[in-house]
GROMACS .gro file of C-alpha atoms in nm:
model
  210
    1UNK     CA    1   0.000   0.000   0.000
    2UNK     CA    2   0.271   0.255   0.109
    3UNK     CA    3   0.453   0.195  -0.225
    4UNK     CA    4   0.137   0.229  -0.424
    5UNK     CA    5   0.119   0.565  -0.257
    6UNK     CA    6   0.433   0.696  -0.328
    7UNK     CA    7   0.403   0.608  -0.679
    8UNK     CA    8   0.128   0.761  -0.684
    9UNK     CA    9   0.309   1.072  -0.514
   10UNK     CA   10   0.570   1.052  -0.792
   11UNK     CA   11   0.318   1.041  -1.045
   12UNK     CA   12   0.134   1.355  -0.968
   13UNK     CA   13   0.442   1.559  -0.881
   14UNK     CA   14   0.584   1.464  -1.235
   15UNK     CA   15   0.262   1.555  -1.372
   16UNK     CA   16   0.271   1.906  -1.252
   17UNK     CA   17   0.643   1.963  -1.320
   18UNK     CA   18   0.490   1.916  -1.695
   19UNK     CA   19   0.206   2.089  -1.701
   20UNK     CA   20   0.427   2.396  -1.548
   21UNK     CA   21   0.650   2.565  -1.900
   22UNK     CA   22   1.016   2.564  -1.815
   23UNK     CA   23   1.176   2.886  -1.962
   24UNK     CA   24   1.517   2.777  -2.057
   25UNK     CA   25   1.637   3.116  -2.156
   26UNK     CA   26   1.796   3.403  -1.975
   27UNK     CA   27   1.712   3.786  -1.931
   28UNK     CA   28   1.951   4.080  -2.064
   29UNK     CA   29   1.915   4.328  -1.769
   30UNK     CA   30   2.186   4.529  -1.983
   31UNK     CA   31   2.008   4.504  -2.278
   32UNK     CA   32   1.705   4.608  -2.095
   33UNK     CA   33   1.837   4.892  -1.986
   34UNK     CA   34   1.972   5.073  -2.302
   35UNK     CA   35   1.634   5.024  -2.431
   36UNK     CA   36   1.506   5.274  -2.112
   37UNK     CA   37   1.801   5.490  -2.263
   38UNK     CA   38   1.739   5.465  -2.576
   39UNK     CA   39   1.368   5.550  -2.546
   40UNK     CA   40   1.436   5.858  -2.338
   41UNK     CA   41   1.650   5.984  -2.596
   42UNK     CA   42   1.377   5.931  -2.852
   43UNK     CA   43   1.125   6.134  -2.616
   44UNK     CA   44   1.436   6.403  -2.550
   45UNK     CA   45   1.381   6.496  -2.951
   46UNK     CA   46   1.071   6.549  -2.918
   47UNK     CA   47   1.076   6.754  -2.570
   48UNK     CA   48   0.932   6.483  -2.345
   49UNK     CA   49   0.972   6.431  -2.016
   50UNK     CA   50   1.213   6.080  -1.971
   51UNK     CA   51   1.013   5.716  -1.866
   52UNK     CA   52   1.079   5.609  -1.520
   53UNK     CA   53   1.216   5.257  -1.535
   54UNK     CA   54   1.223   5.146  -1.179
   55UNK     CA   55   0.900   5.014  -1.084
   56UNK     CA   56   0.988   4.684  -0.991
   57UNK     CA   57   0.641   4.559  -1.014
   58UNK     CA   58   0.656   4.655  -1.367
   59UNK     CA   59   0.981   4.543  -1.489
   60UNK     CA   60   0.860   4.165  -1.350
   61UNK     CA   61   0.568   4.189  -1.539
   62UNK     CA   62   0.749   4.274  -1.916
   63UNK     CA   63   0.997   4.002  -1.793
   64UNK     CA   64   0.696   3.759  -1.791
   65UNK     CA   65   0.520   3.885  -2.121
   66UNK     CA   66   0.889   3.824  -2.290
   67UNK     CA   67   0.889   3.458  -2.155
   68UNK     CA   68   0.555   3.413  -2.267
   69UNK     CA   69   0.547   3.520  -2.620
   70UNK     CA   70   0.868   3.321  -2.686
   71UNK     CA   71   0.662   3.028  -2.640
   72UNK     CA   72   0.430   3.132  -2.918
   73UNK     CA   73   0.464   3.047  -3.291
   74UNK     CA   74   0.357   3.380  -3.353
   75UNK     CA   75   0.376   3.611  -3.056
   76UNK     CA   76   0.075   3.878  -3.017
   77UNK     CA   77  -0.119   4.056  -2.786
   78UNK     CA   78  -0.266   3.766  -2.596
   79UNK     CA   79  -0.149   3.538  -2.328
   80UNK     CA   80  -0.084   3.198  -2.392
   81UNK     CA   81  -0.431   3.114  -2.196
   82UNK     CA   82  -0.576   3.319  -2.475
   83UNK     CA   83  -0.657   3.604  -2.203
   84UNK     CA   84  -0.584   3.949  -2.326
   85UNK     CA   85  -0.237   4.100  -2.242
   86UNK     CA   86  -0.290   4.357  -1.994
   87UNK     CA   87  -0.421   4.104  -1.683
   88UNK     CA   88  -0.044   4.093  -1.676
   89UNK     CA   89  -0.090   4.399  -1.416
   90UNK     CA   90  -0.310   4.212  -1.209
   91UNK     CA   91  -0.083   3.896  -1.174
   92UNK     CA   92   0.195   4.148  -1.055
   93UNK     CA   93   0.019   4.356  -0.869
   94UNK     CA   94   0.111   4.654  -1.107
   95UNK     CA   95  -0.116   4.912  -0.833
   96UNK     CA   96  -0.378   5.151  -1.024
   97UNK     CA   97  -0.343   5.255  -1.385
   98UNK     CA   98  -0.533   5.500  -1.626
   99UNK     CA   99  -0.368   5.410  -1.944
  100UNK     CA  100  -0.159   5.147  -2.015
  101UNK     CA  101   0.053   5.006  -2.318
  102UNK     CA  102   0.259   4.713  -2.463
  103UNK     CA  103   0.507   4.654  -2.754
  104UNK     CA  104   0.642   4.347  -2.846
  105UNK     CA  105   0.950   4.229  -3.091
  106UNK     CA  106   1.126   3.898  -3.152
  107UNK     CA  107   1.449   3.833  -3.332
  108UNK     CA  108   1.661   4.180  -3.333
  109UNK     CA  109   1.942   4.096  -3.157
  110UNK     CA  110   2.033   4.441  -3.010
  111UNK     CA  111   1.878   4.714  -2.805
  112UNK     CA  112   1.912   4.968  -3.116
  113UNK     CA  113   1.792   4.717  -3.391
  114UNK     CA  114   1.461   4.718  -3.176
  115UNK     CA  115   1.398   5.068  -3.066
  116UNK     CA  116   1.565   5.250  -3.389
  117UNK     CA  117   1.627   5.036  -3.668
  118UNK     CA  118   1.447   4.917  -3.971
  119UNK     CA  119   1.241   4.681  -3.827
  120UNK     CA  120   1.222   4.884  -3.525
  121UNK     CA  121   0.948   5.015  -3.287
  122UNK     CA  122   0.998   5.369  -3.383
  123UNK     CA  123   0.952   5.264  -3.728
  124UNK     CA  124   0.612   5.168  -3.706
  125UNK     CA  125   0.322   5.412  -3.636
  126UNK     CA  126   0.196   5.241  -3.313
  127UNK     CA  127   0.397   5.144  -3.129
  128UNK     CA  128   0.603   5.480  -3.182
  129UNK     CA  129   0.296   5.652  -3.070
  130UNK     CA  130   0.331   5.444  -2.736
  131UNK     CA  131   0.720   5.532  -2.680
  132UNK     CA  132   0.619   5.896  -2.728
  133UNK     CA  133   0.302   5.871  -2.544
  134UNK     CA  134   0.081   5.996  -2.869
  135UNK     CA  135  -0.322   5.938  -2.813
  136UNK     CA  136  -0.417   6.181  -3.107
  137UNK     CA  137  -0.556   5.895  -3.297
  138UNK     CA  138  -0.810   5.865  -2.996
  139UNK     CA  139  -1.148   6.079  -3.045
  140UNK     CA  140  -1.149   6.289  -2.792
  141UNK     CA  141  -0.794   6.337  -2.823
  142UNK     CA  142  -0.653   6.321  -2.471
  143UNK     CA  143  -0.243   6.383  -2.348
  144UNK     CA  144  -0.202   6.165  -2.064
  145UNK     CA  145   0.122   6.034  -2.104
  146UNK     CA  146   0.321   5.750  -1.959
  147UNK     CA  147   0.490   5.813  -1.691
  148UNK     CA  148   0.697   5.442  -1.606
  149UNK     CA  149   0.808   5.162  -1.852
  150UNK     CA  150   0.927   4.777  -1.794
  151UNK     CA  151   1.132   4.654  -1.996
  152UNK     CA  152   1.208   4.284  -2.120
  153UNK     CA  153   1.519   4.182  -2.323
  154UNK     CA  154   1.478   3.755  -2.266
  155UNK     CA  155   1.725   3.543  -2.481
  156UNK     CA  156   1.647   3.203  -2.604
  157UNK     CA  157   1.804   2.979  -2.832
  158UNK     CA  158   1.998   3.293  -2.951
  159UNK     CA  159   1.668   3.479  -3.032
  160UNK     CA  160   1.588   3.762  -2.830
  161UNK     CA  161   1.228   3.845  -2.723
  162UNK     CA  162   1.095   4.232  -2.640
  163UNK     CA  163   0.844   4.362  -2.440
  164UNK     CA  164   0.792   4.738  -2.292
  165UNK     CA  165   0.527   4.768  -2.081
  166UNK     CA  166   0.384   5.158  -2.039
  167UNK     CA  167   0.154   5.277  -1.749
  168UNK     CA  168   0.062   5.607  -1.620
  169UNK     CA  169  -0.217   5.775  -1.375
  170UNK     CA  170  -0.291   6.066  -1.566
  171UNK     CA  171  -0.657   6.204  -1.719
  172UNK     CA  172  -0.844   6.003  -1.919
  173UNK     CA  173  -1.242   6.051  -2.083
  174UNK     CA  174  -1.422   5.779  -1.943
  175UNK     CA  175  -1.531   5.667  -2.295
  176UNK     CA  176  -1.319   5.726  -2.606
  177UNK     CA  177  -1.309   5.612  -2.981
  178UNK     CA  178  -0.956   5.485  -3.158
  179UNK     CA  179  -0.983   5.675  -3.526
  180UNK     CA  180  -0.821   5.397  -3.700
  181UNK     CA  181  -1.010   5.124  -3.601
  182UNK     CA  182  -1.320   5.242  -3.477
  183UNK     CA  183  -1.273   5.098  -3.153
  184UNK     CA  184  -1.451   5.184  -2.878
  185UNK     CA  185  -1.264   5.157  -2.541
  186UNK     CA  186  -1.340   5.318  -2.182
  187UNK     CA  187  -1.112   5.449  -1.967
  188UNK     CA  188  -0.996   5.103  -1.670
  189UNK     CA  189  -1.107   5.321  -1.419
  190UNK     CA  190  -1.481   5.317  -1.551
  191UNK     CA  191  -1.515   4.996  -1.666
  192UNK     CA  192  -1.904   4.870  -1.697
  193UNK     CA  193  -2.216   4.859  -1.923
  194UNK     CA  194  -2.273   5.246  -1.793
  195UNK     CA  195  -1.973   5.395  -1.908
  196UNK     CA  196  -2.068   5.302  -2.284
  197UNK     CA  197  -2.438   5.424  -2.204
  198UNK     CA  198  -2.331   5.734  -2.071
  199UNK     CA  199  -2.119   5.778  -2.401
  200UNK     CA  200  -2.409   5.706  -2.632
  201UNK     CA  201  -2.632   5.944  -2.428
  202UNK     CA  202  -2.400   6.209  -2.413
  203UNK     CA  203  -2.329   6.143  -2.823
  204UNK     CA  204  -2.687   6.195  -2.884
  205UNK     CA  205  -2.741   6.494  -2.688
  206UNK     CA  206  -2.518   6.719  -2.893
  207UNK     CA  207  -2.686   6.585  -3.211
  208UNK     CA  208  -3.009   6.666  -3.085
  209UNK     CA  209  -2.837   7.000  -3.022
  210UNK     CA  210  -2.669   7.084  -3.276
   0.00000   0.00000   0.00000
């Protein structure tokens, strides 16, 4: 009986170690750093104020996302449990947040290939607009920028995986509309059927007045 039992033991212990992903890979705290440089210097042009990096609470949380889309075929914005990116926060206990952002990038092996070069963050539209805290393309238009980033450089297999995550506590409109995209989102803060029914009701009372 007692060695049916620790069989048994053996068994379920095994079974967890596998259902558990073991990251084999390591993380670039250098790396990660000249990317907070590199940033700043990118808001610096433009007469921004610099990204804190030292929320600790924050950096954990990119460190995560960065082990997490390296086990994707084709990292996005969702979790591997198909949950969208930003319950990161609540997993790290990020604290309260009023806008929030994430950029990813896989395979450029250096902290300036990523941020600067031709495949790049700051060469695509987006996610340039999150490194220099740009929500014109939101209707109202609202500047609330970040105020902290995390930052992941995690290396695997000789591929390097990127994630910034941005956060600030600034002034947002409770309900707002993404131009591109038509999107609809509401501000975290305000979450709820009412904060879309106040938008609608609010919408049609200046087209009743005007």
């Amino acid at each position: 009986m007692l060695k049916k039992l620790s069989a048994l033991a053996l068994s379920l212990a095994l079974a967890l170690l596998l259902a558990v992903p073991a990251f084999a890979g390591t993380h670039n705290a250098n790396f990660a750093e000249e990317v907070l440089v590199l940033v700043n210097a990118e808001r610096a042009k433009v007469g921004l104020p610099a990204l804190k990096g030292n929320n600790a609470q924050l950096n954990a949380a990119a460190k995560k996302r960065a082990e997490e889309i390296s086990t994707m075929a084709k990292p996005d914005h969702k979790r591997p449990d198909g949950k969208s990116w930003e319950t990161i926060f609540n997993d790290f206990n990020v604290g309260t947040r009023t806008v929030w952002g994430e950029n990813i990038a896989w395979g450029q092996p250096t902290p300036e290939e990523v941020v600067t070069g031709p495949d790049g963050w700051m060469h695509s539209p987006s996610h340039k607009a999150n490194i220099l805290g740009d929500f014109s393309r939101y209707i109202p238009p609202f500047s609330s920028d970040y105020t902290h980033m995390g930052v992941a450089a995690y290396e695997e297999n000789g591929k390097y995986y990127w994630v910034q995550l941005f956060i600030n506590d600034g002034t947002v409109p409770i309900v707002y509309l993404e131009k591109e995209t038509g999107i609809l989102g509401t501000n975290p803060r305000y979450q709820g059927w009412w904060a879309y029914l106040l938008f609608f009701f609010a919408f049609g009372f200046v087209w009743m007045w005007f």
